[in-house]
Amino acid sequence: MKKITVLGSINMDIVMKVEEMPLKGETISVQDVLHIGGGKGANQAVAASRAGGKTNFIGKVGKDEDGSTLCSLLKEDNIDISHVKVDEQYATGRAFIMVNRNGENSIMVHSGANMTIEDKDVADAQAVIRESDFVVSQFEVPVHAIEEAFKYAKEHHVCTILNPAPAIAKLDSPLLAHTDIIIPNETEAASLTGVIVDSEASMLEAAKRFVEMGVRYVIITLGSKGAFYYSADSEFGFVSAFKVKAVDTTAAGDTFIGALASQLNVVEGKITNMEEAILFANKASSITVQGEGAQPSIPHKQQIDAVM
């Protein structure tokens, strides 16, 4: 069983079901409103735990009902929340998600307490970091905190996984030098490398730029097409996605990352089962998009194993 520590965001997702996305200045009717556990960090932790990983979480919530509810949901998924702290000033993060009839979404996030994570919070969790196989993070928490966690992880030979989402145009930080595996989508890869990712040649170019920045492995997720991977040893390949009818794509990428972390094998700093782990993660994502909401749609290992 892989030991996975996630440093990340915890949000209450307010999901609005609509027929079509509104145009600029347009008022539309909402068919249904749901309150669901979310946040990229929490989603990834849930995905890792349900896929068989032993998962710890580092994060912050507000002193409010949303925070209490979300922490309870994490505990129900056997996630250790000993290092989820309560901020006295800021509210728990919220995401406002519109989902249309084709399962496509549009998301607005109010970070709240997520952005109050400090270096001290990471320092308080050093014991669980050094005992982990993987430390995972995303850009819904302060970059300086991620850097602190990754730097400490690398000092103790713990593999680091960065999901650079939401996309940022410039990263003024040595974070990538402490990143073993980076997992962007096409937009996020383009934002950080300046390479428009629209072909195998451009994927290779973007991946090589990440390696020049210090990353050892690059996995570019391509939605319904699958995922492309590249290593500093110039090994690369493509793993196709499973063809399904999407109901809601929320948390598909988060499911991929959590499920992947639960399966990767690292021997002396080298991943030995990249394609198999990506295939497993693709299976998990294909199940997630067939359900509604973020965490409720994330599958358990037996569901993933059952996918042919």
PDB file of C-alpha atoms in Angstrom:
ATOM      1  CA  MET A   1       0.000   0.000   0.000  1.00  0.00           C
ATOM      2  CA  LYS A   2       1.462   3.344  -1.088  1.00  0.00           C
ATOM      3  CA  LYS A   3       1.721   6.110   1.519  1.00  0.00           C
ATOM      4  CA  ILE A   4       0.534   9.374  -0.024  1.00  0.00           C
ATOM      5  CA  THR A   5       0.500  12.842   1.500  1.00  0.00           C
ATOM      6  CA  VAL A   6      -1.564  15.508  -0.254  1.00  0.00           C
ATOM      7  CA  LEU A   7      -0.952  19.198   0.421  1.00  0.00           C
ATOM      8  CA  GLY A   8      -3.943  20.923  -1.077  1.00  0.00           C
ATOM      9  CA  SER A   9      -7.266  22.664  -1.197  1.00  0.00           C
ATOM     10  CA  ILE A  10     -10.556  21.731   0.439  1.00  0.00           C
ATOM     11  CA  ASN A  11     -13.674  23.336  -1.026  1.00  0.00           C
ATOM     12  CA  MET A  12     -17.407  23.056  -0.736  1.00  0.00           C
ATOM     13  CA  ASP A  13     -18.568  22.648  -4.342  1.00  0.00           C
ATOM     14  CA  ILE A  14     -21.848  24.369  -5.182  1.00  0.00           C
ATOM     15  CA  VAL A  15     -22.885  22.621  -8.388  1.00  0.00           C
ATOM     16  CA  MET A  16     -25.464  24.216 -10.669  1.00  0.00           C
ATOM     17  CA  LYS A  17     -26.998  22.045 -13.385  1.00  0.00           C
ATOM     18  CA  VAL A  18     -27.833  24.009 -16.542  1.00  0.00           C
ATOM     19  CA  GLU A  19     -28.950  23.168 -20.061  1.00  0.00           C
ATOM     20  CA  GLU A  20     -26.353  25.412 -21.712  1.00  0.00           C
ATOM     21  CA  MET A  21     -23.622  27.708 -20.415  1.00  0.00           C
ATOM     22  CA  PRO A  22     -24.803  31.345 -20.236  1.00  0.00           C
ATOM     23  CA  LEU A  23     -23.603  33.858 -22.782  1.00  0.00           C
ATOM     24  CA  LYS A  24     -22.189  37.200 -21.654  1.00  0.00           C
ATOM     25  CA  GLY A  25     -25.005  39.201 -20.052  1.00  0.00           C
ATOM     26  CA  GLU A  26     -27.490  36.326 -20.314  1.00  0.00           C
ATOM     27  CA  THR A  27     -29.725  35.150 -17.464  1.00  0.00           C
ATOM     28  CA  ILE A  28     -30.551  31.436 -17.476  1.00  0.00           C
ATOM     29  CA  SER A  29     -32.489  28.980 -15.317  1.00  0.00           C
ATOM     30  CA  VAL A  30     -30.657  26.528 -13.048  1.00  0.00           C
ATOM     31  CA  GLN A  31     -32.216  23.055 -13.046  1.00  0.00           C
ATOM     32  CA  ASP A  32     -30.691  21.851  -9.769  1.00  0.00           C
ATOM     33  CA  VAL A  33     -28.221  22.934  -7.070  1.00  0.00           C
ATOM     34  CA  LEU A  34     -26.021  20.471  -5.158  1.00  0.00           C
ATOM     35  CA  HIS A  35     -23.540  20.941  -2.292  1.00  0.00           C
ATOM     36  CA  ILE A  36     -20.685  18.436  -2.683  1.00  0.00           C
ATOM     37  CA  GLY A  37     -17.218  17.926  -1.199  1.00  0.00           C
ATOM     38  CA  GLY A  38     -14.491  19.193  -3.519  1.00  0.00           C
ATOM     39  CA  GLY A  39     -11.250  21.120  -3.916  1.00  0.00           C
ATOM     40  CA  LYS A  40      -8.480  19.734  -6.115  1.00  0.00           C
ATOM     41  CA  GLY A  41      -6.421  18.632  -3.130  1.00  0.00           C
ATOM     42  CA  ALA A  42      -9.295  16.890  -1.354  1.00  0.00           C
ATOM     43  CA  ASN A  43     -10.422  15.251  -4.602  1.00  0.00           C
ATOM     44  CA  GLN A  44      -6.938  13.893  -5.234  1.00  0.00           C
ATOM     45  CA  ALA A  45      -6.690  12.605  -1.671  1.00  0.00           C
ATOM     46  CA  VAL A  46     -10.064  10.861  -1.958  1.00  0.00           C
ATOM     47  CA  ALA A  47      -9.047   9.324  -5.297  1.00  0.00           C
ATOM     48  CA  ALA A  48      -5.758   8.070  -3.842  1.00  0.00           C
ATOM     49  CA  SER A  49      -7.452   6.593  -0.792  1.00  0.00           C
ATOM     50  CA  ARG A  50     -10.257   4.903  -2.709  1.00  0.00           C
ATOM     51  CA  ALA A  51      -7.719   3.455  -5.158  1.00  0.00           C
ATOM     52  CA  GLY A  52      -5.878   1.778  -2.290  1.00  0.00           C
ATOM     53  CA  GLY A  53      -3.421   4.376  -0.973  1.00  0.00           C
ATOM     54  CA  LYS A  54      -2.811   5.211   2.701  1.00  0.00           C
ATOM     55  CA  THR A  55      -3.489   8.931   2.571  1.00  0.00           C
ATOM     56  CA  ASN A  56      -2.652  11.941   4.753  1.00  0.00           C
ATOM     57  CA  PHE A  57      -3.844  15.478   4.136  1.00  0.00           C
ATOM     58  CA  ILE A  58      -2.264  18.874   4.856  1.00  0.00           C
ATOM     59  CA  GLY A  59      -4.653  21.801   4.485  1.00  0.00           C
ATOM     60  CA  LYS A  60      -6.889  24.422   6.066  1.00  0.00           C
ATOM     61  CA  VAL A  61     -10.593  25.067   6.455  1.00  0.00           C
ATOM     62  CA  GLY A  62     -12.565  27.880   8.056  1.00  0.00           C
ATOM     63  CA  LYS A  63     -14.256  27.809  11.440  1.00  0.00           C
ATOM     64  CA  ASP A  64     -17.643  27.093   9.874  1.00  0.00           C
ATOM     65  CA  GLU A  65     -20.131  24.371   9.011  1.00  0.00           C
ATOM     66  CA  ASP A  66     -18.621  23.778   5.564  1.00  0.00           C
ATOM     67  CA  GLY A  67     -15.220  23.084   7.127  1.00  0.00           C
ATOM     68  CA  SER A  68     -16.650  20.603   9.619  1.00  0.00           C
ATOM     69  CA  THR A  69     -18.646  18.831   6.932  1.00  0.00           C
ATOM     70  CA  LEU A  70     -15.695  18.527   4.561  1.00  0.00           C
ATOM     71  CA  CYS A  71     -13.375  17.200   7.259  1.00  0.00           C
ATOM     72  CA  SER A  72     -15.965  14.572   8.156  1.00  0.00           C
ATOM     73  CA  LEU A  73     -16.163  13.507   4.509  1.00  0.00           C
ATOM     74  CA  LEU A  74     -12.376  13.055   4.352  1.00  0.00           C
ATOM     75  CA  LYS A  75     -12.420  10.950   7.513  1.00  0.00           C
ATOM     76  CA  GLU A  76     -15.148   8.754   6.018  1.00  0.00           C
ATOM     77  CA  ASP A  77     -12.683   7.966   3.211  1.00  0.00           C
ATOM     78  CA  ASN A  78     -10.016   6.890   5.739  1.00  0.00           C
ATOM     79  CA  ILE A  79      -7.914   9.996   5.125  1.00  0.00           C
ATOM     80  CA  ASP A  80      -5.807  11.150   8.070  1.00  0.00           C
ATOM     81  CA  ILE A  81      -6.727  14.811   8.686  1.00  0.00           C
ATOM     82  CA  SER A  82      -4.442  15.364  11.692  1.00  0.00           C
ATOM     83  CA  HIS A  83      -2.758  18.161   9.729  1.00  0.00           C
ATOM     84  CA  VAL A  84      -5.914  19.911   8.503  1.00  0.00           C
ATOM     85  CA  LYS A  85      -6.016  23.113  10.556  1.00  0.00           C
ATOM     86  CA  VAL A  86      -8.851  25.556  11.217  1.00  0.00           C
ATOM     87  CA  ASP A  87      -8.288  29.201  10.268  1.00  0.00           C
ATOM     88  CA  GLU A  88     -10.051  31.645  12.608  1.00  0.00           C
ATOM     89  CA  GLN A  89     -10.318  34.486  10.091  1.00  0.00           C
ATOM     90  CA  TYR A  90     -11.096  33.078   6.641  1.00  0.00           C
ATOM     91  CA  ALA A  91     -14.025  30.936   5.536  1.00  0.00           C
ATOM     92  CA  THR A  92     -13.696  27.473   4.038  1.00  0.00           C
ATOM     93  CA  GLY A  93     -13.012  27.556   0.306  1.00  0.00           C
ATOM     94  CA  ARG A  94     -15.908  27.336  -2.124  1.00  0.00           C
ATOM     95  CA  ALA A  95     -16.214  26.467  -5.802  1.00  0.00           C
ATOM     96  CA  PHE A  96     -19.196  27.482  -7.926  1.00  0.00           C
ATOM     97  CA  ILE A  97     -19.569  24.961 -10.740  1.00  0.00           C
ATOM     98  CA  MET A  98     -21.889  25.088 -13.728  1.00  0.00           C
ATOM     99  CA  VAL A  99     -22.395  21.777 -15.546  1.00  0.00           C
ATOM    100  CA  ASN A 100     -24.270  21.635 -18.855  1.00  0.00           C
ATOM    101  CA  ARG A 101     -26.198  18.762 -20.434  1.00  0.00           C
ATOM    102  CA  ASN A 102     -23.020  17.464 -22.159  1.00  0.00           C
ATOM    103  CA  GLY A 103     -21.131  17.173 -18.874  1.00  0.00           C
ATOM    104  CA  GLU A 104     -18.890  20.154 -19.630  1.00  0.00           C
ATOM    105  CA  ASN A 105     -18.192  22.459 -16.712  1.00  0.00           C
ATOM    106  CA  SER A 106     -17.220  26.014 -15.865  1.00  0.00           C
ATOM    107  CA  ILE A 107     -15.720  26.643 -12.427  1.00  0.00           C
ATOM    108  CA  MET A 108     -15.237  29.736 -10.252  1.00  0.00           C
ATOM    109  CA  VAL A 109     -13.269  29.321  -7.022  1.00  0.00           C
ATOM    110  CA  HIS A 110     -13.143  31.389  -3.837  1.00  0.00           C
ATOM    111  CA  SER A 111      -9.997  30.082  -2.119  1.00  0.00           C
ATOM    112  CA  GLY A 112     -10.726  31.298   1.414  1.00  0.00           C
ATOM    113  CA  ALA A 113      -8.745  29.413   4.075  1.00  0.00           C
ATOM    114  CA  ASN A 114      -6.860  27.387   1.466  1.00  0.00           C
ATOM    115  CA  MET A 115      -4.567  30.339   0.765  1.00  0.00           C
ATOM    116  CA  THR A 116      -3.635  30.807   4.440  1.00  0.00           C
ATOM    117  CA  ILE A 117      -1.448  27.680   4.552  1.00  0.00           C
ATOM    118  CA  GLU A 118       1.986  28.715   5.834  1.00  0.00           C
ATOM    119  CA  ASP A 119       5.462  27.174   5.896  1.00  0.00           C
ATOM    120  CA  LYS A 120       4.899  26.402   9.582  1.00  0.00           C
ATOM    121  CA  ASP A 121       1.913  24.215   8.691  1.00  0.00           C
ATOM    122  CA  VAL A 122       4.183  22.210   6.415  1.00  0.00           C
ATOM    123  CA  ALA A 123       6.900  22.037   9.078  1.00  0.00           C
ATOM    124  CA  ASP A 124       4.364  20.655  11.561  1.00  0.00           C
ATOM    125  CA  ALA A 125       3.670  17.809   9.113  1.00  0.00           C
ATOM    126  CA  GLN A 126       7.291  16.835   8.441  1.00  0.00           C
ATOM    127  CA  ALA A 127       6.906  13.434  10.086  1.00  0.00           C
ATOM    128  CA  VAL A 128       4.153  12.303   7.711  1.00  0.00           C
ATOM    129  CA  ILE A 129       5.994  13.782   4.698  1.00  0.00           C
ATOM    130  CA  ARG A 130       9.192  11.845   5.319  1.00  0.00           C
ATOM    131  CA  GLU A 131       7.267   8.616   5.907  1.00  0.00           C
ATOM    132  CA  SER A 132       5.418   8.962   2.571  1.00  0.00           C
ATOM    133  CA  ASP A 133       6.113   7.381  -0.798  1.00  0.00           C
ATOM    134  CA  PHE A 134       4.610  10.388  -2.592  1.00  0.00           C
ATOM    135  CA  VAL A 135       3.802  14.017  -1.793  1.00  0.00           C
ATOM    136  CA  VAL A 136       1.190  15.542  -4.107  1.00  0.00           C
ATOM    137  CA  SER A 137       0.146  19.175  -4.530  1.00  0.00           C
ATOM    138  CA  GLN A 138      -1.590  21.673  -6.858  1.00  0.00           C
ATOM    139  CA  PHE A 139      -1.809  25.449  -7.311  1.00  0.00           C
ATOM    140  CA  GLU A 140      -4.929  25.963  -5.166  1.00  0.00           C
ATOM    141  CA  VAL A 141      -2.642  26.544  -2.159  1.00  0.00           C
ATOM    142  CA  PRO A 142       0.323  28.955  -1.779  1.00  0.00           C
ATOM    143  CA  VAL A 143       3.296  28.052  -3.960  1.00  0.00           C
ATOM    144  CA  HIS A 144       5.767  28.814  -1.165  1.00  0.00           C
ATOM    145  CA  ALA A 145       4.129  26.119   0.988  1.00  0.00           C
ATOM    146  CA  ILE A 146       4.354  23.582  -1.848  1.00  0.00           C
ATOM    147  CA  GLU A 147       8.007  24.448  -2.347  1.00  0.00           C
ATOM    148  CA  GLU A 148       8.694  23.934   1.355  1.00  0.00           C
ATOM    149  CA  ALA A 149       6.951  20.547   1.340  1.00  0.00           C
ATOM    150  CA  PHE A 150       8.656  19.354  -1.845  1.00  0.00           C
ATOM    151  CA  LYS A 151      12.089  20.494  -0.714  1.00  0.00           C
ATOM    152  CA  TYR A 152      11.711  18.584   2.540  1.00  0.00           C
ATOM    153  CA  ALA A 153      10.340  15.546   0.697  1.00  0.00           C
ATOM    154  CA  LYS A 154      13.312  15.469  -1.669  1.00  0.00           C
ATOM    155  CA  GLU A 155      15.744  15.654   1.255  1.00  0.00           C
ATOM    156  CA  HIS A 156      14.176  12.394   2.474  1.00  0.00           C
ATOM    157  CA  HIS A 157      13.967  10.702  -0.945  1.00  0.00           C
ATOM    158  CA  VAL A 158      10.178  11.040  -1.201  1.00  0.00           C
ATOM    159  CA  CYS A 159       8.781  11.321  -4.740  1.00  0.00           C
ATOM    160  CA  THR A 160       6.993  14.620  -5.455  1.00  0.00           C
ATOM    161  CA  ILE A 161       4.037  15.061  -7.827  1.00  0.00           C
ATOM    162  CA  LEU A 162       2.856  18.505  -8.965  1.00  0.00           C
ATOM    163  CA  ASN A 163      -0.448  19.199 -10.677  1.00  0.00           C
ATOM    164  CA  PRO A 164       0.070  22.806 -11.924  1.00  0.00           C
ATOM    165  CA  ALA A 165      -3.614  23.674 -11.827  1.00  0.00           C
ATOM    166  CA  PRO A 166      -5.201  26.104 -12.129  1.00  0.00           C
ATOM    167  CA  ALA A 167      -2.872  27.317 -14.858  1.00  0.00           C
ATOM    168  CA  ILE A 168      -0.495  30.168 -14.116  1.00  0.00           C
ATOM    169  CA  ALA A 169       1.461  32.155 -16.675  1.00  0.00           C
ATOM    170  CA  LYS A 170       4.765  32.333 -14.817  1.00  0.00           C
ATOM    171  CA  LEU A 171       6.311  30.435 -11.937  1.00  0.00           C
ATOM    172  CA  ASP A 172       8.834  32.629 -10.082  1.00  0.00           C
ATOM    173  CA  SER A 173       9.969  29.807  -7.862  1.00  0.00           C
ATOM    174  CA  PRO A 174      12.521  26.966  -7.847  1.00  0.00           C
ATOM    175  CA  LEU A 175       9.598  24.605  -7.256  1.00  0.00           C
ATOM    176  CA  LEU A 176      10.131  22.589 -10.439  1.00  0.00           C
ATOM    177  CA  ALA A 177      13.686  21.767  -9.352  1.00  0.00           C
ATOM    178  CA  HIS A 178      12.080  19.874  -6.447  1.00  0.00           C
ATOM    179  CA  THR A 179       9.414  18.215  -8.612  1.00  0.00           C
ATOM    180  CA  ASP A 180       9.843  14.621  -9.774  1.00  0.00           C
ATOM    181  CA  ILE A 181       6.593  14.293 -11.738  1.00  0.00           C
ATOM    182  CA  ILE A 182       4.553  17.134 -13.230  1.00  0.00           C
ATOM    183  CA  ILE A 183       1.031  16.423 -14.492  1.00  0.00           C
ATOM    184  CA  PRO A 184      -0.449  19.351 -16.479  1.00  0.00           C
ATOM    185  CA  ASN A 185      -3.204  19.346 -19.076  1.00  0.00           C
ATOM    186  CA  GLU A 186      -2.554  21.004 -22.460  1.00  0.00           C
ATOM    187  CA  THR A 187      -3.460  24.498 -21.212  1.00  0.00           C
ATOM    188  CA  GLU A 188      -1.322  24.252 -18.093  1.00  0.00           C
ATOM    189  CA  ALA A 189       1.631  22.866 -20.064  1.00  0.00           C
ATOM    190  CA  ALA A 190       1.378  25.768 -22.512  1.00  0.00           C
ATOM    191  CA  SER A 191       1.181  28.350 -19.699  1.00  0.00           C
ATOM    192  CA  LEU A 192       4.389  27.150 -18.039  1.00  0.00           C
ATOM    193  CA  THR A 193       6.469  26.293 -21.126  1.00  0.00           C
ATOM    194  CA  GLY A 194       5.169  28.703 -23.769  1.00  0.00           C
ATOM    195  CA  VAL A 195       4.596  25.762 -26.133  1.00  0.00           C
ATOM    196  CA  ILE A 196       1.108  25.372 -27.652  1.00  0.00           C
ATOM    197  CA  VAL A 197       0.322  21.705 -27.128  1.00  0.00           C
ATOM    198  CA  ASP A 198      -1.612  20.468 -30.176  1.00  0.00           C
ATOM    199  CA  SER A 199       0.466  17.620 -31.631  1.00  0.00           C
ATOM    200  CA  GLU A 200       2.903  14.899 -30.604  1.00  0.00           C
ATOM    201  CA  ALA A 201       5.819  17.115 -31.657  1.00  0.00           C
ATOM    202  CA  SER A 202       4.593  19.984 -29.469  1.00  0.00           C
ATOM    203  CA  MET A 203       3.993  17.604 -26.544  1.00  0.00           C
ATOM    204  CA  LEU A 204       7.582  16.421 -26.843  1.00  0.00           C
ATOM    205  CA  GLU A 205       8.837  19.999 -26.996  1.00  0.00           C
ATOM    206  CA  ALA A 206       6.830  21.043 -23.925  1.00  0.00           C
ATOM    207  CA  ALA A 207       7.963  17.941 -22.011  1.00  0.00           C
ATOM    208  CA  LYS A 208      11.614  18.616 -22.823  1.00  0.00           C
ATOM    209  CA  ARG A 209      11.248  22.170 -21.525  1.00  0.00           C
ATOM    210  CA  PHE A 210       9.870  20.854 -18.244  1.00  0.00           C
ATOM    211  CA  VAL A 211      12.853  18.515 -17.959  1.00  0.00           C
ATOM    212  CA  GLU A 212      15.180  21.473 -18.581  1.00  0.00           C
ATOM    213  CA  MET A 213      13.466  23.184 -15.604  1.00  0.00           C
ATOM    214  CA  GLY A 214      14.411  20.248 -13.377  1.00  0.00           C
ATOM    215  CA  VAL A 215      11.438  17.867 -13.626  1.00  0.00           C
ATOM    216  CA  ARG A 216      12.209  14.171 -14.128  1.00  0.00           C
ATOM    217  CA  TYR A 217       8.868  12.917 -15.487  1.00  0.00           C
ATOM    218  CA  VAL A 218       6.124  14.704 -17.439  1.00  0.00           C
ATOM    219  CA  ILE A 219       2.580  13.426 -17.951  1.00  0.00           C
ATOM    220  CA  ILE A 220       0.352  15.645 -20.097  1.00  0.00           C
ATOM    221  CA  THR A 221      -3.318  14.730 -19.700  1.00  0.00           C
ATOM    222  CA  LEU A 222      -5.383  15.119 -22.865  1.00  0.00           C
ATOM    223  CA  GLY A 223      -8.936  14.606 -21.640  1.00  0.00           C
ATOM    224  CA  SER A 224     -10.895  12.142 -23.756  1.00  0.00           C
ATOM    225  CA  LYS A 225      -7.780  11.364 -25.828  1.00  0.00           C
ATOM    226  CA  GLY A 226      -5.696   9.932 -22.980  1.00  0.00           C
ATOM    227  CA  ALA A 227      -2.271  10.891 -21.620  1.00  0.00           C
ATOM    228  CA  PHE A 228       1.236  11.469 -23.005  1.00  0.00           C
ATOM    229  CA  TYR A 229       4.312  10.763 -20.867  1.00  0.00           C
ATOM    230  CA  TYR A 230       7.996  11.656 -21.145  1.00  0.00           C
ATOM    231  CA  SER A 231      11.016  11.022 -18.921  1.00  0.00           C
ATOM    232  CA  ALA A 232      14.389  12.688 -18.489  1.00  0.00           C
ATOM    233  CA  ASP A 233      15.807   9.505 -20.055  1.00  0.00           C
ATOM    234  CA  SER A 234      13.924  10.460 -23.255  1.00  0.00           C
ATOM    235  CA  GLU A 235      11.447   7.603 -22.905  1.00  0.00           C
ATOM    236  CA  PHE A 236       7.962   8.621 -24.041  1.00  0.00           C
ATOM    237  CA  GLY A 237       4.631   7.171 -25.042  1.00  0.00           C
ATOM    238  CA  PHE A 238       0.878   7.632 -25.193  1.00  0.00           C
ATOM    239  CA  VAL A 239      -1.860   5.789 -23.290  1.00  0.00           C
ATOM    240  CA  SER A 240      -5.339   6.086 -24.775  1.00  0.00           C
ATOM    241  CA  ALA A 241      -8.407   6.995 -22.729  1.00  0.00           C
ATOM    242  CA  PHE A 242     -11.465   4.780 -22.357  1.00  0.00           C
ATOM    243  CA  LYS A 243     -14.413   5.845 -24.513  1.00  0.00           C
ATOM    244  CA  VAL A 244     -17.462   6.608 -22.346  1.00  0.00           C
ATOM    245  CA  LYS A 245     -20.376   9.046 -22.329  1.00  0.00           C
ATOM    246  CA  ALA A 246     -19.475  11.903 -19.995  1.00  0.00           C
ATOM    247  CA  VAL A 247     -22.111  13.169 -17.579  1.00  0.00           C
ATOM    248  CA  ASP A 248     -19.866  15.546 -15.574  1.00  0.00           C
ATOM    249  CA  THR A 249     -16.121  16.025 -16.105  1.00  0.00           C
ATOM    250  CA  THR A 250     -15.581  17.632 -12.673  1.00  0.00           C
ATOM    251  CA  ALA A 251     -12.701  15.911 -10.803  1.00  0.00           C
ATOM    252  CA  ALA A 252     -11.666  13.760 -13.779  1.00  0.00           C
ATOM    253  CA  GLY A 253      -8.127  15.148 -13.676  1.00  0.00           C
ATOM    254  CA  ASP A 254      -7.984  14.910  -9.885  1.00  0.00           C
ATOM    255  CA  THR A 255      -9.096  11.279 -10.038  1.00  0.00           C
ATOM    256  CA  PHE A 256      -6.338  10.573 -12.552  1.00  0.00           C
ATOM    257  CA  ILE A 257      -3.667  12.027 -10.268  1.00  0.00           C
ATOM    258  CA  GLY A 258      -4.816  10.343  -7.061  1.00  0.00           C
ATOM    259  CA  ALA A 259      -5.285   6.973  -8.745  1.00  0.00           C
ATOM    260  CA  LEU A 260      -1.894   7.281 -10.464  1.00  0.00           C
ATOM    261  CA  ALA A 261      -0.107   7.988  -7.171  1.00  0.00           C
ATOM    262  CA  SER A 262      -1.677   4.888  -5.638  1.00  0.00           C
ATOM    263  CA  GLN A 263      -0.119   2.685  -8.334  1.00  0.00           C
ATOM    264  CA  LEU A 264       3.284   4.101  -9.288  1.00  0.00           C
ATOM    265  CA  ASN A 265       6.341   2.054  -8.369  1.00  0.00           C
ATOM    266  CA  VAL A 266       9.586   3.954  -7.815  1.00  0.00           C
ATOM    267  CA  VAL A 267      12.859   2.026  -7.569  1.00  0.00           C
ATOM    268  CA  GLU A 268      16.031   4.051  -6.894  1.00  0.00           C
ATOM    269  CA  GLY A 269      14.348   7.187  -8.210  1.00  0.00           C
ATOM    270  CA  LYS A 270      13.063   5.559 -11.410  1.00  0.00           C
ATOM    271  CA  ILE A 271       9.428   4.784 -12.198  1.00  0.00           C
ATOM    272  CA  THR A 272       9.164   1.164 -13.314  1.00  0.00           C
ATOM    273  CA  ASN A 273       5.492   0.926 -14.319  1.00  0.00           C
ATOM    274  CA  MET A 274       4.539   4.208 -15.952  1.00  0.00           C
ATOM    275  CA  GLU A 275       2.215   2.849 -18.673  1.00  0.00           C
ATOM    276  CA  GLU A 276       0.422   0.440 -16.323  1.00  0.00           C
ATOM    277  CA  ALA A 277      -0.148   3.193 -13.739  1.00  0.00           C
ATOM    278  CA  ILE A 278      -1.459   5.609 -16.390  1.00  0.00           C
ATOM    279  CA  LEU A 279      -3.792   2.918 -17.728  1.00  0.00           C
ATOM    280  CA  PHE A 280      -5.180   2.401 -14.207  1.00  0.00           C
ATOM    281  CA  ALA A 281      -5.597   6.183 -13.779  1.00  0.00           C
ATOM    282  CA  ASN A 282      -7.364   6.448 -17.148  1.00  0.00           C
ATOM    283  CA  LYS A 283      -9.777   3.725 -16.054  1.00  0.00           C
ATOM    284  CA  ALA A 284     -10.500   5.627 -12.840  1.00  0.00           C
ATOM    285  CA  SER A 285     -11.133   8.889 -14.722  1.00  0.00           C
ATOM    286  CA  SER A 286     -13.452   7.159 -17.182  1.00  0.00           C
ATOM    287  CA  ILE A 287     -15.651   6.124 -14.251  1.00  0.00           C
ATOM    288  CA  THR A 288     -15.584   9.578 -12.653  1.00  0.00           C
ATOM    289  CA  VAL A 289     -16.925  11.382 -15.734  1.00  0.00           C
ATOM    290  CA  GLN A 290     -19.922   9.037 -15.814  1.00  0.00           C
ATOM    291  CA  GLY A 291     -21.105  10.280 -12.402  1.00  0.00           C
ATOM    292  CA  GLU A 292     -22.210  13.635 -11.045  1.00  0.00           C
ATOM    293  CA  GLY A 293     -20.218  15.862  -8.689  1.00  0.00           C
ATOM    294  CA  ALA A 294     -16.590  15.718  -7.645  1.00  0.00           C
ATOM    295  CA  GLN A 295     -16.068  13.322  -4.741  1.00  0.00           C
ATOM    296  CA  PRO A 296     -19.278  11.267  -5.128  1.00  0.00           C
ATOM    297  CA  SER A 297     -18.178  10.200  -8.627  1.00  0.00           C
ATOM    298  CA  ILE A 298     -14.635   9.110  -7.686  1.00  0.00           C
ATOM    299  CA  PRO A 299     -14.411   5.301  -7.895  1.00  0.00           C
ATOM    300  CA  HIS A 300     -13.079   2.680  -5.481  1.00  0.00           C
ATOM    301  CA  LYS A 301     -10.384   0.201  -6.502  1.00  0.00           C
ATOM    302  CA  GLN A 302     -12.772  -2.688  -7.120  1.00  0.00           C
ATOM    303  CA  GLN A 303     -14.725  -0.534  -9.584  1.00  0.00           C
ATOM    304  CA  ILE A 304     -11.523   0.417 -11.400  1.00  0.00           C
ATOM    305  CA  ASP A 305     -10.264  -3.173 -11.531  1.00  0.00           C
ATOM    306  CA  ALA A 306     -13.610  -4.211 -13.031  1.00  0.00           C
ATOM    307  CA  VAL A 307     -13.154  -1.972 -16.097  1.00  0.00           C
ATOM    308  CA  MET A 308     -12.138  -4.060 -19.102  1.00  0.00           C
TER     309      MET A 308
END
